[in-house]
Tab-separated table of C-alpha atoms in Angstrom:
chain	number	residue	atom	x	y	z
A	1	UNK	CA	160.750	155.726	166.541
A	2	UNK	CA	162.573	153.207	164.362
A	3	UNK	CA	165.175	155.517	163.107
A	4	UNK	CA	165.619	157.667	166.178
A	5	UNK	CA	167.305	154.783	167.787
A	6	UNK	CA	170.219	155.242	165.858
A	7	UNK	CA	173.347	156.291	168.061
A	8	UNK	CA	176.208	156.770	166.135
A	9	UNK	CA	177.035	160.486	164.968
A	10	UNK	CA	179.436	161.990	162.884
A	11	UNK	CA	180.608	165.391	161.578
A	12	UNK	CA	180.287	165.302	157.827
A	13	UNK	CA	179.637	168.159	155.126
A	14	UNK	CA	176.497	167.440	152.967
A	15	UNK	CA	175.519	167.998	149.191
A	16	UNK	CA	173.023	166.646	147.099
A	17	UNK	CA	174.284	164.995	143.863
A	18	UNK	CA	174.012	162.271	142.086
A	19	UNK	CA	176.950	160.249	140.137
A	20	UNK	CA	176.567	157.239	137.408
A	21	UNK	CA	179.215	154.443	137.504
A	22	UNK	CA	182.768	155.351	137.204
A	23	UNK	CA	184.049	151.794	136.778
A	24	UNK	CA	183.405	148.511	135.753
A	25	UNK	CA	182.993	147.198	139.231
A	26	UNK	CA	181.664	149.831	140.871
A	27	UNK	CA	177.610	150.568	141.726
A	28	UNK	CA	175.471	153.481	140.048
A	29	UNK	CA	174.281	155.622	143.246
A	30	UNK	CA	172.381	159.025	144.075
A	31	UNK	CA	172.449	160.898	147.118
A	32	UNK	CA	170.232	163.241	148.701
A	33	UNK	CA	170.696	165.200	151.926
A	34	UNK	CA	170.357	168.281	153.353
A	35	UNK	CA	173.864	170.472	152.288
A	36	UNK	CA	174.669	172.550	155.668
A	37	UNK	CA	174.144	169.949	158.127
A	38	UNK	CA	177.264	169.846	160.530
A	39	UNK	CA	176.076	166.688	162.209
A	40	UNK	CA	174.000	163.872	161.327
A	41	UNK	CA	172.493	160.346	161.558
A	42	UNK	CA	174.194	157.671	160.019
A	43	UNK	CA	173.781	157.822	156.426
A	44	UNK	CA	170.859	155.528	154.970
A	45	UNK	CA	171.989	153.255	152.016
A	46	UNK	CA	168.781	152.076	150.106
A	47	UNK	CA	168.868	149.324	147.644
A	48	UNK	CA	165.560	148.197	144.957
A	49	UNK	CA	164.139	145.257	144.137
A	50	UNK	CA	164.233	143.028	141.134
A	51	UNK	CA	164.223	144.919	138.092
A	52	UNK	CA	163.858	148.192	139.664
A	53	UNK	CA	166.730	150.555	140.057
A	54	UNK	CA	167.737	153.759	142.384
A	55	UNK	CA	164.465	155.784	140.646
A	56	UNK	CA	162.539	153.899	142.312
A	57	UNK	CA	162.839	155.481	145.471
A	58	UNK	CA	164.164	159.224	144.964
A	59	UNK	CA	160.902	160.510	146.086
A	60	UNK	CA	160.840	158.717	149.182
A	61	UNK	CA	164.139	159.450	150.014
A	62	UNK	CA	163.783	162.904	149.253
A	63	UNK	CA	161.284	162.547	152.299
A	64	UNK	CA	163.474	160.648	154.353
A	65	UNK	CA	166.587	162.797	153.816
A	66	UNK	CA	164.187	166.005	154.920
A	67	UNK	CA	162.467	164.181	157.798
A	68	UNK	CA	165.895	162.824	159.502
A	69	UNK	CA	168.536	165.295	157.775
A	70	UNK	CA	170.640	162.712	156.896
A	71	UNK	CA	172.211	161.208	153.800
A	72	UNK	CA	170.728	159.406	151.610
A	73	UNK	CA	172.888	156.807	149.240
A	74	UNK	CA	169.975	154.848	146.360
A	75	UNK	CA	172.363	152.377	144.678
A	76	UNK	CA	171.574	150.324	141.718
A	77	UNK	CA	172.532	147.052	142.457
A	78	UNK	CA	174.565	144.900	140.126
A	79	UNK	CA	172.623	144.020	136.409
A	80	UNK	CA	170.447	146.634	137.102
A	81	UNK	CA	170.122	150.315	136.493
A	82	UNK	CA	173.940	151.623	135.609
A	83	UNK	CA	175.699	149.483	137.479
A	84	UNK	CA	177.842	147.068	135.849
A	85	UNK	CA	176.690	143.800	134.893
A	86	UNK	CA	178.344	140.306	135.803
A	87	UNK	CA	177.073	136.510	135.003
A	88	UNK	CA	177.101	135.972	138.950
A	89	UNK	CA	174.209	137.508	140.202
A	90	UNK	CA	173.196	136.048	144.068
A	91	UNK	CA	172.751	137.606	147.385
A	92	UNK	CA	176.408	136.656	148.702
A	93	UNK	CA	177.782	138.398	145.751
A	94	UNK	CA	175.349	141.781	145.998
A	95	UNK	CA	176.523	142.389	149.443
A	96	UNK	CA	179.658	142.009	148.698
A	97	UNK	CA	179.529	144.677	146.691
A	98	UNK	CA	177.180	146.857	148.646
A	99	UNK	CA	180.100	146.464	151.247
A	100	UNK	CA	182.894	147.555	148.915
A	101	UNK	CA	180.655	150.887	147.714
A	102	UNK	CA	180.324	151.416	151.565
A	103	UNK	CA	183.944	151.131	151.893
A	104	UNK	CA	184.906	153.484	149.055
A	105	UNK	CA	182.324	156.090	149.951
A	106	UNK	CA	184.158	155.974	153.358
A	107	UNK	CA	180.928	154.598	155.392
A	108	UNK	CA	181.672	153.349	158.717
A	109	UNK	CA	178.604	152.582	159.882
A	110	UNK	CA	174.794	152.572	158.030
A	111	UNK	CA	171.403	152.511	157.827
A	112	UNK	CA	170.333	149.646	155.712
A	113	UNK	CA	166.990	149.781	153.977
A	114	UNK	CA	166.037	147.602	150.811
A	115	UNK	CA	163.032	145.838	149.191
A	116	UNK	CA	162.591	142.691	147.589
A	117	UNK	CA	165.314	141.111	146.433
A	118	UNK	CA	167.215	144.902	148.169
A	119	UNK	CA	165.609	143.158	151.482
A	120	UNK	CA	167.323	140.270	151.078
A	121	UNK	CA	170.936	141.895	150.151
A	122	UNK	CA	170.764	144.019	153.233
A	123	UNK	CA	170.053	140.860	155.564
A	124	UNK	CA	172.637	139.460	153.977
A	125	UNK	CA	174.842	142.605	154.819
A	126	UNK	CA	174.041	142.835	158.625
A	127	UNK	CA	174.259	138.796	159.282
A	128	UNK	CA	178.113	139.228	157.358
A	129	UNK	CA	179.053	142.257	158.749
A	130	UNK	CA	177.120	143.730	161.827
A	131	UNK	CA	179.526	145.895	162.917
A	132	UNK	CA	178.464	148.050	159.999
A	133	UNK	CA	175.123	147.815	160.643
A	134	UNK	CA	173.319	150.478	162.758
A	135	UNK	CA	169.560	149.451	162.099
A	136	UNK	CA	168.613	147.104	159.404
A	137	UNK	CA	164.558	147.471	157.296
A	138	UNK	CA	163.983	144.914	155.134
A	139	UNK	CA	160.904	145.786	152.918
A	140	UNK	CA	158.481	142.811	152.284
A	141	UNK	CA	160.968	140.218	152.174
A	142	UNK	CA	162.073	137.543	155.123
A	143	UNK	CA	164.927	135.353	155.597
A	144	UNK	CA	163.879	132.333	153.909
A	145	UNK	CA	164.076	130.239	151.209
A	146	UNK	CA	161.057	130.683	149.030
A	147	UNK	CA	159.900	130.207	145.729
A	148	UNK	CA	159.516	133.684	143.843
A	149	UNK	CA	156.285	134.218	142.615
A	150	UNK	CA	155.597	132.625	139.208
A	151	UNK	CA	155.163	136.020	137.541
A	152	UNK	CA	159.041	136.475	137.417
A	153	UNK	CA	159.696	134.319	135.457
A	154	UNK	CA	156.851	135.173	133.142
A	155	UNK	CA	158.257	138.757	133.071
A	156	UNK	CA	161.357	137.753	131.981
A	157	UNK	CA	159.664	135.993	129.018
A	158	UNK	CA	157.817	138.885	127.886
A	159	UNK	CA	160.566	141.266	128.209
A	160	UNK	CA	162.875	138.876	126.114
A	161	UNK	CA	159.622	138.603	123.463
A	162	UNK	CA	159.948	142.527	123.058
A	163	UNK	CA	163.825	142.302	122.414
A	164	UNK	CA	163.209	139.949	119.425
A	165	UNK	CA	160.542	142.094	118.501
A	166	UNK	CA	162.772	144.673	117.761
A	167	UNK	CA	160.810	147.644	118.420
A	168	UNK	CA	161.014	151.470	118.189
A	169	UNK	CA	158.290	152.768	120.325
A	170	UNK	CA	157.125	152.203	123.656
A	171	UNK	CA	153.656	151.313	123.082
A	172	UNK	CA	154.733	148.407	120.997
A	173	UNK	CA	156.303	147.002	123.632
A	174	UNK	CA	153.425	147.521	126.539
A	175	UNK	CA	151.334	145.859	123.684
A	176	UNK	CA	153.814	142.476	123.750
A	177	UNK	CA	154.180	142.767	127.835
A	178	UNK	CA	150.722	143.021	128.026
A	179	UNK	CA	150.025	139.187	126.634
A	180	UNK	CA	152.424	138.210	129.843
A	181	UNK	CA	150.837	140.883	132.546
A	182	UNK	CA	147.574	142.350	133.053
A	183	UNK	CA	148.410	145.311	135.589
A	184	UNK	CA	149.244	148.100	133.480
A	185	UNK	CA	151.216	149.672	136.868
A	186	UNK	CA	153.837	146.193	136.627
A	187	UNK	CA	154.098	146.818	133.281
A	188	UNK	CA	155.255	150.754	133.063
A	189	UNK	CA	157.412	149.169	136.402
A	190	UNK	CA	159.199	146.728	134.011
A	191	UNK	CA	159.215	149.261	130.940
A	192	UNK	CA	161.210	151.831	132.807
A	193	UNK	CA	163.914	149.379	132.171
A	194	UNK	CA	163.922	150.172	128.177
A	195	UNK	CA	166.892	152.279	126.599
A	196	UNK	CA	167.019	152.790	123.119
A	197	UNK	CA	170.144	151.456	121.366
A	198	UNK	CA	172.211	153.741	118.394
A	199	UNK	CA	169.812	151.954	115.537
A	200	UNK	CA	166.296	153.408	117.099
A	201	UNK	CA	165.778	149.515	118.579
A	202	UNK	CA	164.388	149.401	121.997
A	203	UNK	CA	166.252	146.614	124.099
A	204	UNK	CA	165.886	146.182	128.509
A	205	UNK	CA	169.160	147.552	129.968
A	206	UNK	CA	169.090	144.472	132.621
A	207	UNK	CA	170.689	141.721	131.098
A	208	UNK	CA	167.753	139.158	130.872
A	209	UNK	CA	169.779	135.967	130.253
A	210	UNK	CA	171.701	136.175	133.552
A	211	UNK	CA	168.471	137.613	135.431
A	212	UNK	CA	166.142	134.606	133.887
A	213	UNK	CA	169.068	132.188	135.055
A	214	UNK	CA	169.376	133.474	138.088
A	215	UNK	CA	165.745	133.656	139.362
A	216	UNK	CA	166.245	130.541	141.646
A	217	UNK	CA	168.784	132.146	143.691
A	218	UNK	CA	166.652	135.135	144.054
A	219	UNK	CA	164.211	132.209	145.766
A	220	UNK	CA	167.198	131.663	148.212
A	221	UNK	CA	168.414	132.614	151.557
A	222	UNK	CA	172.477	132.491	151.905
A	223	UNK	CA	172.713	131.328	155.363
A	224	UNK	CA	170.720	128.874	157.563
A	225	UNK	CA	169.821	129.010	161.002
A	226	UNK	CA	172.353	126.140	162.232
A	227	UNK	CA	174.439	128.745	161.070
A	228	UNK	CA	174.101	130.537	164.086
A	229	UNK	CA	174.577	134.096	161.995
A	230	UNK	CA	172.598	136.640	164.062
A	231	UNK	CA	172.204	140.520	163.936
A	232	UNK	CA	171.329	141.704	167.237
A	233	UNK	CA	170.549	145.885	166.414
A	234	UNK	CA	167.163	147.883	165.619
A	235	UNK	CA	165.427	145.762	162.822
A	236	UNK	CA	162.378	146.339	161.225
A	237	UNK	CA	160.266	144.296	158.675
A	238	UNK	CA	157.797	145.929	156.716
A	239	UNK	CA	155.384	143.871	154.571
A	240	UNK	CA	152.220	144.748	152.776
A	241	UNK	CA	148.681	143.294	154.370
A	242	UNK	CA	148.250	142.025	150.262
A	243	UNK	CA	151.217	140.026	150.387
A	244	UNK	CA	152.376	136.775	150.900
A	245	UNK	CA	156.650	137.536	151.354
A	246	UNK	CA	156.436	137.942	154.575
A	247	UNK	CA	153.726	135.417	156.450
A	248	UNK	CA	153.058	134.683	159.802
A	249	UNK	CA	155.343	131.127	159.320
A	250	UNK	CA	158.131	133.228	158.498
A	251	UNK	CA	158.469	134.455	162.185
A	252	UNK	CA	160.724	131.840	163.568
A	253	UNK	CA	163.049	132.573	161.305
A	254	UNK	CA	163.104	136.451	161.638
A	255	UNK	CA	163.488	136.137	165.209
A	256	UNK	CA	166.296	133.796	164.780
A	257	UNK	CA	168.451	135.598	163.038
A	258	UNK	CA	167.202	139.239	163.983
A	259	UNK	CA	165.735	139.041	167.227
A	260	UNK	CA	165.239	142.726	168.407
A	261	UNK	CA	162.939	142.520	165.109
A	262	UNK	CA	159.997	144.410	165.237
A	263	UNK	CA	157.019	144.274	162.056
A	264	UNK	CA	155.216	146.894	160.828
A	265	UNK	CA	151.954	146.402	158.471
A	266	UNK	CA	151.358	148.599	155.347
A	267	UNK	CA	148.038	148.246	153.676
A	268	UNK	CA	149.710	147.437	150.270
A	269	UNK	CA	151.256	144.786	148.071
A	270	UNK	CA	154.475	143.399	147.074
A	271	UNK	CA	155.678	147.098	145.534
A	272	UNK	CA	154.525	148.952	148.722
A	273	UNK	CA	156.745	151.653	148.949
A	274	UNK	CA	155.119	152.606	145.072
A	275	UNK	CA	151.943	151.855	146.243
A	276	UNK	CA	151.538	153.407	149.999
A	277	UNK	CA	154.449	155.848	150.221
A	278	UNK	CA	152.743	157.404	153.620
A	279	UNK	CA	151.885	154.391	154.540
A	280	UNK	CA	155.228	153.281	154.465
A	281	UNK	CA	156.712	156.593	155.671
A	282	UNK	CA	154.453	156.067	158.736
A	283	UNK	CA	155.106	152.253	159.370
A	284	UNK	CA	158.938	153.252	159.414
A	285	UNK	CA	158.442	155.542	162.673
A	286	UNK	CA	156.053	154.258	164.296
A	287	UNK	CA	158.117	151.398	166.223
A	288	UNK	CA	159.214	152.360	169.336
């Protein structure tokens, strides 16, 4: 199993909580765990995707923290969820700060699991820092420079067309998104990003300018393979059989920089962790 292969241990007391950001710099994180465990795995930190946030994957943490009694850490990365926001918004600059919330939770060594643009951040991580790194799953994403899919950007227009719109109820904005995205799944995905403001108006809590700007370097991979940058520990890549992220040409490259990779095949899409929990549940354990 993927996770079994873990080797570093350490005494900690466990309790499940979850905390919102204290400080302007810091990240918004939940934890789950069991409470009484004396010893455990290294602790899994678990980072979203573009536009998502740490909901997006309390329930399968809740799994994963009762399947491998271990802790648990869902962050929402920077300009997202309630973590601060900041005009830089890259990969270098997300691990960076994935590093320093490892640092002040006192993590030596972790588990490193993210999607998307969370898969690219914890690559990013491990090919930096290694040391820190006890097993790495990157979640439909590979370590390349490719375009994003045009439906970002499209997004990004339709959420700015409901700001302007100014409205008060949900359904008025699904009805605006809807003109920019058929799938009414995407579209309850993007809408979980409304708050409502102190004058009834409801506005996206990501800050769209510096997301729609920064869409190319979501496209991008910080390092290159002359580089040399490599990450030699447990590494799995998970894609979805409907998706194009991770393709057969992207091989190369995943062995280059992670070459005790291993992939796993979910039948799913882009958002397969919403779409095939089990499936990707199962795909996680069922590496050797």
């Amino acid at each position: 199993m993927m996770l079994n292969r873990i080797s570093f241990y350490a005494p900690i007391g466990l309790r499940a909580f979850s905390t919102a950001r204290v400080s302007r710099r810091e990240l918004a994180f939940q934890v789950f765990g069991p409470e009484n465990e004396a010893v455990q795995r290294d602790p899994i930190v678990f980072l979203h995707g573009l536009f998502g946030s740490k909901q997006n994957n309390r329930t399968i943490s809740k799994a994963l923290a009762r399947d491998l009694k271990c802790r648990i850490y869902n962050l929402d990365l920077r300009n997202h969820g309630d973590s601060f926001h900041a005009p830089e918004h890259n990969y270098s600059a997300m691990a960076e700060d994935v590093q320093e919330f490892m640092d002040q939770q006192k993590l030596e060594k972790s588990v490193l699991i993210g999607h998307s643009m969370g898969a690219k951040v914890v690559m990013t991580v491990a090919l930096q820092s290694p040391e820190r790194v006890s097993a790495l799953i990157s979640v439909d994403n590979a370590p390349v420079n490719a375009a994003l899919k045009s439906d970002f950007p499209k997004y990004v227009r339709g959420m700015q067309k409901v700001e302007e719109a100014k409205v008060s109820k949900q359904s008025d904005a699904d009805k605006i998104l809807k003109e920019y995205e058929e799938s009414l799944p995407i579209r309850q995905f993007l809408l979980t990003n409304l708050v409502r403001s102190d004058d009834n108006i409801l506005k996206f809590r990501v800050p769209l300018s510096v997301i729609g700007d920064a869409l190319d370097n979501m496209a991008d991979f910080p390092f290159s393979a002359s580089e040399g940058k490599r990450y030699d520990g447990p590494t799995l890549f998970v894609r979805g059989t409907r998706s194009r992220y991770v393709s057969d040409k992207t091989m190369p490259a995943i062995k280059q920089f992670f070459p005790n990779a291993q992939i796993a095949d979910v039948e799913a899409g882009h958002w397969l962790i919403s779409e095939n929990p089990e499936g990707f549940r199962q795909g996680m354990f069922q590496r050797s």
